[in-house]
mmCIF file of C-alpha atoms in Angstrom:
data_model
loop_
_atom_site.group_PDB
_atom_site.id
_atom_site.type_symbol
_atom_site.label_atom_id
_atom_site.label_comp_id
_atom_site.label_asym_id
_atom_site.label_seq_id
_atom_site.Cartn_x
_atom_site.Cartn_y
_atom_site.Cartn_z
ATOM 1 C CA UNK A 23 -6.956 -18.193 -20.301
ATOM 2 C CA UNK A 24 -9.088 -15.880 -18.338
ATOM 3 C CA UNK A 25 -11.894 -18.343 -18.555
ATOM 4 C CA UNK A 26 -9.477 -21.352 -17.029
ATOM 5 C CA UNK A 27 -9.088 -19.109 -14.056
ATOM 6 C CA UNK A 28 -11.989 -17.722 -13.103
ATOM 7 C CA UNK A 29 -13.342 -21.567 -13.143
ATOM 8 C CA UNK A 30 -11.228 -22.414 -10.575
ATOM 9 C CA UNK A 31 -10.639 -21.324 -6.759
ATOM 10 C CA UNK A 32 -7.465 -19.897 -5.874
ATOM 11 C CA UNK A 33 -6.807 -22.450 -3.232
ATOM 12 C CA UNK A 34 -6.868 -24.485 -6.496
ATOM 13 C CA UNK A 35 -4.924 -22.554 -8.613
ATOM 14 C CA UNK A 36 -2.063 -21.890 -5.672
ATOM 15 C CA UNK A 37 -2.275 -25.652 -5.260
ATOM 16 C CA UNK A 38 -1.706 -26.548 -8.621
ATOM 17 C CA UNK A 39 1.155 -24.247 -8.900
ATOM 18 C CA UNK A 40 2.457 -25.141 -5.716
ATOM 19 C CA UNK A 41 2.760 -29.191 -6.771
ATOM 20 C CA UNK A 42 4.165 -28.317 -10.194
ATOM 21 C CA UNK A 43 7.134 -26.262 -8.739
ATOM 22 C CA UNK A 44 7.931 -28.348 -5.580
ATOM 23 C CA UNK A 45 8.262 -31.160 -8.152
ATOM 24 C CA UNK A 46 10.493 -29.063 -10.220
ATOM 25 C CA UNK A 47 12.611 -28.133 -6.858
ATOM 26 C CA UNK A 48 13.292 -31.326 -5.696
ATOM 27 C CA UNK A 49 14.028 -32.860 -9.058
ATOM 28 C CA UNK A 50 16.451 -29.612 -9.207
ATOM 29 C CA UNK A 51 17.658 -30.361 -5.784
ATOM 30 C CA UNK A 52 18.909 -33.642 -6.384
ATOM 31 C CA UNK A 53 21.330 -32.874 -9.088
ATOM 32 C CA UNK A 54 23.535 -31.766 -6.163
ATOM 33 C CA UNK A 55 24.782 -28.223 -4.411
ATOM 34 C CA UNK A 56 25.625 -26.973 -8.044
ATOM 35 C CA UNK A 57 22.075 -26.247 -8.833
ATOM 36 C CA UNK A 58 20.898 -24.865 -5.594
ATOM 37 C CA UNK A 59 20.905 -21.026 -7.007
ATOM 38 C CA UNK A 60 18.847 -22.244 -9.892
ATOM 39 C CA UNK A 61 16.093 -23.915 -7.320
ATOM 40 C CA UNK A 62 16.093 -20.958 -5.238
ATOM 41 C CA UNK A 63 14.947 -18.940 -8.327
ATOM 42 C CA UNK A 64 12.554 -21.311 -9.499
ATOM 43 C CA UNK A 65 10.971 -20.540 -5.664
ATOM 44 C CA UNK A 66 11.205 -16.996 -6.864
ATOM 45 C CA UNK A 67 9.760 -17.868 -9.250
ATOM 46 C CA UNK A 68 6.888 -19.512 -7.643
ATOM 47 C CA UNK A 69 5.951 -17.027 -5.467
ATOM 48 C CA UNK A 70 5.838 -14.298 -7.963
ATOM 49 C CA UNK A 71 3.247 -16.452 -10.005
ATOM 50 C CA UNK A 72 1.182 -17.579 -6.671
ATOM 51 C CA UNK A 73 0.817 -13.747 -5.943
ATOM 52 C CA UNK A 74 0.066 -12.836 -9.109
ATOM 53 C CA UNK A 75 -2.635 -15.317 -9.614
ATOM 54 C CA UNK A 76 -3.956 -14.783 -6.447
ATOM 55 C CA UNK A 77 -4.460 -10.889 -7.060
ATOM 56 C CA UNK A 78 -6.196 -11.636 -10.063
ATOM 57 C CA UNK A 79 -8.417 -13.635 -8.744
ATOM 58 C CA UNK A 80 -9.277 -11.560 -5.782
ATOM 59 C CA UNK A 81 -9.570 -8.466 -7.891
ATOM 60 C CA UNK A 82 -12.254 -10.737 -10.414
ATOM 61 C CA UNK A 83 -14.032 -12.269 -7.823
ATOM 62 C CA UNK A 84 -14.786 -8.834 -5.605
ATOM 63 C CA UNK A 85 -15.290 -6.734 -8.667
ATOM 64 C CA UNK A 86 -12.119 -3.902 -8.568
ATOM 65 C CA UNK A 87 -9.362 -3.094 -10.832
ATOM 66 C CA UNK A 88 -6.659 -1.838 -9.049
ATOM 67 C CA UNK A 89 -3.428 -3.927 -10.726
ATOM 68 C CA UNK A 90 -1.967 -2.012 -13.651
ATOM 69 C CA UNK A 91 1.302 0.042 -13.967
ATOM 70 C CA UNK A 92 0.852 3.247 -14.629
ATOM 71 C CA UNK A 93 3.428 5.784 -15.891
ATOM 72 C CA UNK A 94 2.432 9.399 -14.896
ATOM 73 C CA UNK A 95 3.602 10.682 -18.451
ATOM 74 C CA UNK A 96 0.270 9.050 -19.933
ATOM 75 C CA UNK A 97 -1.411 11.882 -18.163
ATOM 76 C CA UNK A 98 0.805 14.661 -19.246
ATOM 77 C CA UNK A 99 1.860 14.017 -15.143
ATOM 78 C CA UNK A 100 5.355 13.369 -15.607
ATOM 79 C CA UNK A 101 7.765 15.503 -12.919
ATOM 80 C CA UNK A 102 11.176 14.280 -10.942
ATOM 81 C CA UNK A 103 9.607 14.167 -8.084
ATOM 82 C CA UNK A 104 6.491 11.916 -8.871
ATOM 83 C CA UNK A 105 6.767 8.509 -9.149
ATOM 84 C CA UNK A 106 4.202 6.246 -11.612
ATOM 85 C CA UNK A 107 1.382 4.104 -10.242
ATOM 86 C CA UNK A 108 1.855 0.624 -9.229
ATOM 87 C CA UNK A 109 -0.237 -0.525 -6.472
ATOM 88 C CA UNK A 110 0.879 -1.716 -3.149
ATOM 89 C CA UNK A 111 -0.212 -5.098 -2.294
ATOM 90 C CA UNK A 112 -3.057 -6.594 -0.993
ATOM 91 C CA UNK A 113 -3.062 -7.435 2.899
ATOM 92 C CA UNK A 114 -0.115 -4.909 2.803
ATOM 93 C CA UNK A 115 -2.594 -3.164 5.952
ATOM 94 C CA UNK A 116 -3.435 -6.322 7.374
ATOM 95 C CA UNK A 117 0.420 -6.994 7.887
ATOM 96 C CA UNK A 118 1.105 -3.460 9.295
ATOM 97 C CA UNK A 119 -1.909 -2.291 11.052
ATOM 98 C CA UNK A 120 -3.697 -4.757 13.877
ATOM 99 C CA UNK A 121 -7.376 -4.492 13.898
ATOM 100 C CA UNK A 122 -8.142 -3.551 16.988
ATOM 101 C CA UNK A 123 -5.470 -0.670 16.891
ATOM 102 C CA UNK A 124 -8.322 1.195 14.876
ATOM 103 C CA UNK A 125 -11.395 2.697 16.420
ATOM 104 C CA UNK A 126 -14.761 4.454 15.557
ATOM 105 C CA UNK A 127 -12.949 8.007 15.314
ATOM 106 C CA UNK A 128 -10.067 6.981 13.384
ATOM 107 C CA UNK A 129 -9.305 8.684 10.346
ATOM 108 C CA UNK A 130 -7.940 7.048 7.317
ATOM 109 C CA UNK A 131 -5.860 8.744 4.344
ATOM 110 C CA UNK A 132 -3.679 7.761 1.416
ATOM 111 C CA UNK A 133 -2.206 10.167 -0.234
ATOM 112 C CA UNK A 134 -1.409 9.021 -3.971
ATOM 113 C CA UNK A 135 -4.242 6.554 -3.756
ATOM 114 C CA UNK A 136 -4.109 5.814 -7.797
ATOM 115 C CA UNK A 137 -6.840 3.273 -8.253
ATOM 116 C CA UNK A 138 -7.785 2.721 -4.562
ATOM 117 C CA UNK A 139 -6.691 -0.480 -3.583
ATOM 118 C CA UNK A 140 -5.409 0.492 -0.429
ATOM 119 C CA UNK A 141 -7.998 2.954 0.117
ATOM 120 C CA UNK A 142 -10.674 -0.405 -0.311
ATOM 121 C CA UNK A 143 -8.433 -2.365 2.149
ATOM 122 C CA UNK A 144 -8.788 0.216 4.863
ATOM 123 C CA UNK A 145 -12.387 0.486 4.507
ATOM 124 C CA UNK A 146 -12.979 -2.916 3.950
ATOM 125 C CA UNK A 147 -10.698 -4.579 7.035
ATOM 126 C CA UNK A 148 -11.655 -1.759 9.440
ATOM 127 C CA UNK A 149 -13.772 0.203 11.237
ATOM 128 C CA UNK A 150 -12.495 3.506 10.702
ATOM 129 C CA UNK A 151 -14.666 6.921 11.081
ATOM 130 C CA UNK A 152 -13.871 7.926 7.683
ATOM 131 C CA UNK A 153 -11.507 6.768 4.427
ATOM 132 C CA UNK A 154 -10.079 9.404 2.366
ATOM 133 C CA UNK A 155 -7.663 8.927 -1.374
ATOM 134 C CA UNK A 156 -6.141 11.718 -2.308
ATOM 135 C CA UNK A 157 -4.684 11.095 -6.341
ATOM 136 C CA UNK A 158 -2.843 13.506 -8.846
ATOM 137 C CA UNK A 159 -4.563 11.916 -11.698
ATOM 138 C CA UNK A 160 -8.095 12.422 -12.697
ATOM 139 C CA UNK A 161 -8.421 9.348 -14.708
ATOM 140 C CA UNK A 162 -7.143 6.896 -11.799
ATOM 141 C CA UNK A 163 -9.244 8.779 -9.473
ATOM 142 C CA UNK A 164 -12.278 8.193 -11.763
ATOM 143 C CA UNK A 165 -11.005 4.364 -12.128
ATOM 144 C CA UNK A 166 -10.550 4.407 -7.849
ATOM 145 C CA UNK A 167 -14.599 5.981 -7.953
ATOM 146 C CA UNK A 168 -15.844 2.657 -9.813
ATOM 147 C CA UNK A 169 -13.979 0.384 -7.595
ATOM 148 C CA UNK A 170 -15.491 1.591 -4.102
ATOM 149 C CA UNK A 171 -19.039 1.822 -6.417
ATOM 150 C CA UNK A 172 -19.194 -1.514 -8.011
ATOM 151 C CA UNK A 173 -17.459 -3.617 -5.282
ATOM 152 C CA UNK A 174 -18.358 -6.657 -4.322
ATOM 153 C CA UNK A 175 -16.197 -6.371 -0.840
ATOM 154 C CA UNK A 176 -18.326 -5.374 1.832
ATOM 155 C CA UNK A 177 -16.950 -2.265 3.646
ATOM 156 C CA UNK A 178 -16.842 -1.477 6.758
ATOM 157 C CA UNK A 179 -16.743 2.189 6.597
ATOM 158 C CA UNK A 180 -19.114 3.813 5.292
ATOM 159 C CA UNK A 181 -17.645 6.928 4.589
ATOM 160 C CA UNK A 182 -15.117 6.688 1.420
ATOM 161 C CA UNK A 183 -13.892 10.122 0.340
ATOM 162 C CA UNK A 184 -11.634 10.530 -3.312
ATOM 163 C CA UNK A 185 -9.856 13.367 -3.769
ATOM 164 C CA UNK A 186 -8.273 14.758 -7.635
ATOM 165 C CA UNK A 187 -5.808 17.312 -5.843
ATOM 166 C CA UNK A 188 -2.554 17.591 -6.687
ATOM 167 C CA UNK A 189 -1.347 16.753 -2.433
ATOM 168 C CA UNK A 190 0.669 19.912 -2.440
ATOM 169 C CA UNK A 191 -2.852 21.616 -2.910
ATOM 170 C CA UNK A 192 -4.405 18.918 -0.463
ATOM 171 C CA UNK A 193 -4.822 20.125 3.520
ATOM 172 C CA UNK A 194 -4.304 17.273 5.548
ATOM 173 C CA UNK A 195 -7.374 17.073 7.875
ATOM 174 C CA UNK A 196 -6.782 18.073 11.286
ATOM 175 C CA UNK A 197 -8.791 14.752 12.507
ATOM 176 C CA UNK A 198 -6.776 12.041 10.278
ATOM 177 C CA UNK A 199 -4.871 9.344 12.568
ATOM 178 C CA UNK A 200 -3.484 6.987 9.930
ATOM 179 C CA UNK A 201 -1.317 7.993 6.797
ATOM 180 C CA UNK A 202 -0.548 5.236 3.983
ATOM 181 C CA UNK A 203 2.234 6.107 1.058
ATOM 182 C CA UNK A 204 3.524 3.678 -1.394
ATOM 183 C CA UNK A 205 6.266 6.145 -2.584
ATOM 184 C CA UNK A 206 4.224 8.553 -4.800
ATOM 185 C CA UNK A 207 6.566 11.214 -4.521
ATOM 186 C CA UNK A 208 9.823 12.408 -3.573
ATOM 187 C CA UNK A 209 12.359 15.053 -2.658
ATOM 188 C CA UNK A 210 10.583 18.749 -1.714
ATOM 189 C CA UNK A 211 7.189 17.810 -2.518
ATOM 190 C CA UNK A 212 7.553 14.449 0.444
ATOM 191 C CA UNK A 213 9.363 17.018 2.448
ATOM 192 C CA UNK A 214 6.790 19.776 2.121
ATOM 193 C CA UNK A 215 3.948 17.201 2.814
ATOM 194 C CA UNK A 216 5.074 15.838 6.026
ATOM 195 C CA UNK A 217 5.959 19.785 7.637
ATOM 196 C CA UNK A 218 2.299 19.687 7.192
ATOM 197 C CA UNK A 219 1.539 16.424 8.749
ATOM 198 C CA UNK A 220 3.305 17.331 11.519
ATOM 199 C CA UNK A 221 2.016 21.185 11.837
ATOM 200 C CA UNK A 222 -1.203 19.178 11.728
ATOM 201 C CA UNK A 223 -0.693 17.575 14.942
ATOM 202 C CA UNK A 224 1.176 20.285 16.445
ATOM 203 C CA UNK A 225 -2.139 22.290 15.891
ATOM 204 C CA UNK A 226 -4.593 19.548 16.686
ATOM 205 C CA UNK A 227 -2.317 16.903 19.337
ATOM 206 C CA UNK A 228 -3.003 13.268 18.388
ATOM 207 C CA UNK A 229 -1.943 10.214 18.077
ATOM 208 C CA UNK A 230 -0.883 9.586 14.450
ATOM 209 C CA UNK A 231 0.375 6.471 12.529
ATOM 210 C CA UNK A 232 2.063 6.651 9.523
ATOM 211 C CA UNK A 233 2.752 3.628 7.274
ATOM 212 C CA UNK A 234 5.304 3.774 4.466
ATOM 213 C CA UNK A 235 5.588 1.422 1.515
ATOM 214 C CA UNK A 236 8.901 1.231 -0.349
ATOM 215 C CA UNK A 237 9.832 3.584 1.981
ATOM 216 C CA UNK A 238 12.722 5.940 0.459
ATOM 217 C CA UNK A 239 12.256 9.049 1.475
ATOM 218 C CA UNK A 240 13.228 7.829 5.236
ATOM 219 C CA UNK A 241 16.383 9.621 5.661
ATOM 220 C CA UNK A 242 14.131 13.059 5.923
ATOM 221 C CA UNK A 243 11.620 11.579 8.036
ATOM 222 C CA UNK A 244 14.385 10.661 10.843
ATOM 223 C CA UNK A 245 16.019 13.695 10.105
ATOM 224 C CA UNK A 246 13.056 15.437 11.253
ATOM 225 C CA UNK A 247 13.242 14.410 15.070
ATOM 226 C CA UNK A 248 9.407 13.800 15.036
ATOM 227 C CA UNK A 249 8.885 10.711 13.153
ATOM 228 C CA UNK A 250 9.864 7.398 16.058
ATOM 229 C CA UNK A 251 10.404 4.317 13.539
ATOM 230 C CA UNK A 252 8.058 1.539 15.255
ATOM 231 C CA UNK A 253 9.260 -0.914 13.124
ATOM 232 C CA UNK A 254 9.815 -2.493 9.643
ATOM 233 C CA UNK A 255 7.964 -5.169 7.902
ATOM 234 C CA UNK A 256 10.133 -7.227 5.303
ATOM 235 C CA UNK A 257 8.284 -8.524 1.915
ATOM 236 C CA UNK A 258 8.320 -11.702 2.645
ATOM 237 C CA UNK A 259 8.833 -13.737 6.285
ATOM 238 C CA UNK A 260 12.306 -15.333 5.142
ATOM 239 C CA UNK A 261 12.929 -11.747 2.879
ATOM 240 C CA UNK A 262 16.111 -9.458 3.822
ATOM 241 C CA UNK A 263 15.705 -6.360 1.856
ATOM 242 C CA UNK A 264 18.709 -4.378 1.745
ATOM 243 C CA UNK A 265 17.029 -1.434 0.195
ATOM 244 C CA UNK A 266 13.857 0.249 0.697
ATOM 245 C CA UNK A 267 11.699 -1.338 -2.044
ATOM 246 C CA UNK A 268 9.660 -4.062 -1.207
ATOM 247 C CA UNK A 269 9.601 -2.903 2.838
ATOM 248 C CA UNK A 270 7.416 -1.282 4.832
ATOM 249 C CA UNK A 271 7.940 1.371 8.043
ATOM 250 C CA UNK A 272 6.010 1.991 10.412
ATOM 251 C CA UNK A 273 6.516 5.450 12.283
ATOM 252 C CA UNK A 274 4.339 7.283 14.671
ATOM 253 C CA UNK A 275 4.629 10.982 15.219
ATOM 254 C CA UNK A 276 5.996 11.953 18.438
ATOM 255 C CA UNK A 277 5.061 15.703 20.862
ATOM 256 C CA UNK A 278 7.342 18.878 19.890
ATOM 257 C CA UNK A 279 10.238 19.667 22.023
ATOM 258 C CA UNK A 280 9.019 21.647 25.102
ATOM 259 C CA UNK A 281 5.172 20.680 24.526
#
């Protein structure tokens, strides 16, 4: 199977897959109303398997592996307040942060980077000063190490900085400008985390972006009165998420009353 796909070009593969189930929707679709739930999944369907094949493809052709699921209790990791390691998806920057809002002094971190794919992404799509994963687990930080070594993707940034630190151990830098999370952790330790995010601007005023990926701690962020919600980016165009998982916030940090 692996050998089938990597002889063919995604635009091939996505077309193929694309033919196959518009076939099977309209042959669905003609069998009257009654049916209409069951070609609406089979477009679920789809999609799942055009994403899928598309990240695998990606991931082959530019030389990273950044796809698995990961529970934290391989590692001997496991807490509440930790969640395992499944990678955001690709382009999830592209859809949430516009090129040209990032300059040469811009400072990039993710903190719970796992096996770097959004750490790759940020150095790859922009021109940031400097890129910086911060990761719990030494063996997807050592997996996230061969990815920004071997890549094929040509970055951007020069400057890629991975970080083992457990991010309650991890002091934020006082020059970083845009903060990625695909909910690695919860409850007092996402609490504790953004009091220092925000003491870091209080003690060095900037401009700060934070971008939020399955986004349930949000409650405590707008219960902070410093995070402004700038706005939310659904999973899909046509997608209406009712929950948090499969969205994206965007916040930015605002001044400290009587600054």
């Amino acid at each position: 199977m692996s050998g089938l796909l990597l002889s063919v070009t995604t635009g091939e593969l996505v077309s193929f897959v694309e033919a196959a189930t518009e076939a099977t929707v309209e042959a669905t679709a003609g069998a009257g109303a009654l049916l209409g739930g069951v070609a609406g999944g089979f477009r679920r369907h789809y999609r799942s398997l055009r994403s899928g094949a598309v990240r695998l493809l990606f991931e082959r052709r530019y030389g990273v592996r950044t796809s698995d699921v990961v529970s934290l209790e391989k590692f001997g990791l496991a807490h509440e307040e930790r969640v395992y390691y499944s990678a955001a998806n690709w382009q999830t920057l592209r859809r949430t942060l516009p090129r040209d809002a990032v300059g040469p002094d811009d400072v990039f971190v993710d903190l719970g980077s796992g096996m770097g794919r959004m750490v790759l992404e940020a150095a790859w799509r922009y021109p940031f000063r400097k890129v910086i994963g911060v990761e719990l687990s030494a063996e997807l930080s050592e997996i996230a190490r061969q990815n920004v070594a071997g890549t094929r993707l040509r970055l951007r940034c020069a400057d890629v900085e991975l970080v083992n630190s457990d991010v309650l151990d991890y002091e934020i830098p006082r020059d970083v400008t845009v903060v990625f999370l695909n909910n690695p952790f919860r409850g007092e330790t996402f609490a504790t985390v953004m009091r220092r995010l925000i003491a870091s601007v209080d003690d060095n005023p900037r401009e700060v972006t934070v971008i939020y990926f399955n986004p349930t701690e949000d409650e405590f962020l707008m219960s902070t009165g410093r995070f402004r919600h700038l706005r939310t980016v659904n999973r899909g165009r046509r997608d209406k998420q009712e929950g948090p998982f499969g969205t994206i916030r965007i916040y930015t940090i605002t001044e400290r009353a009587g600054a």
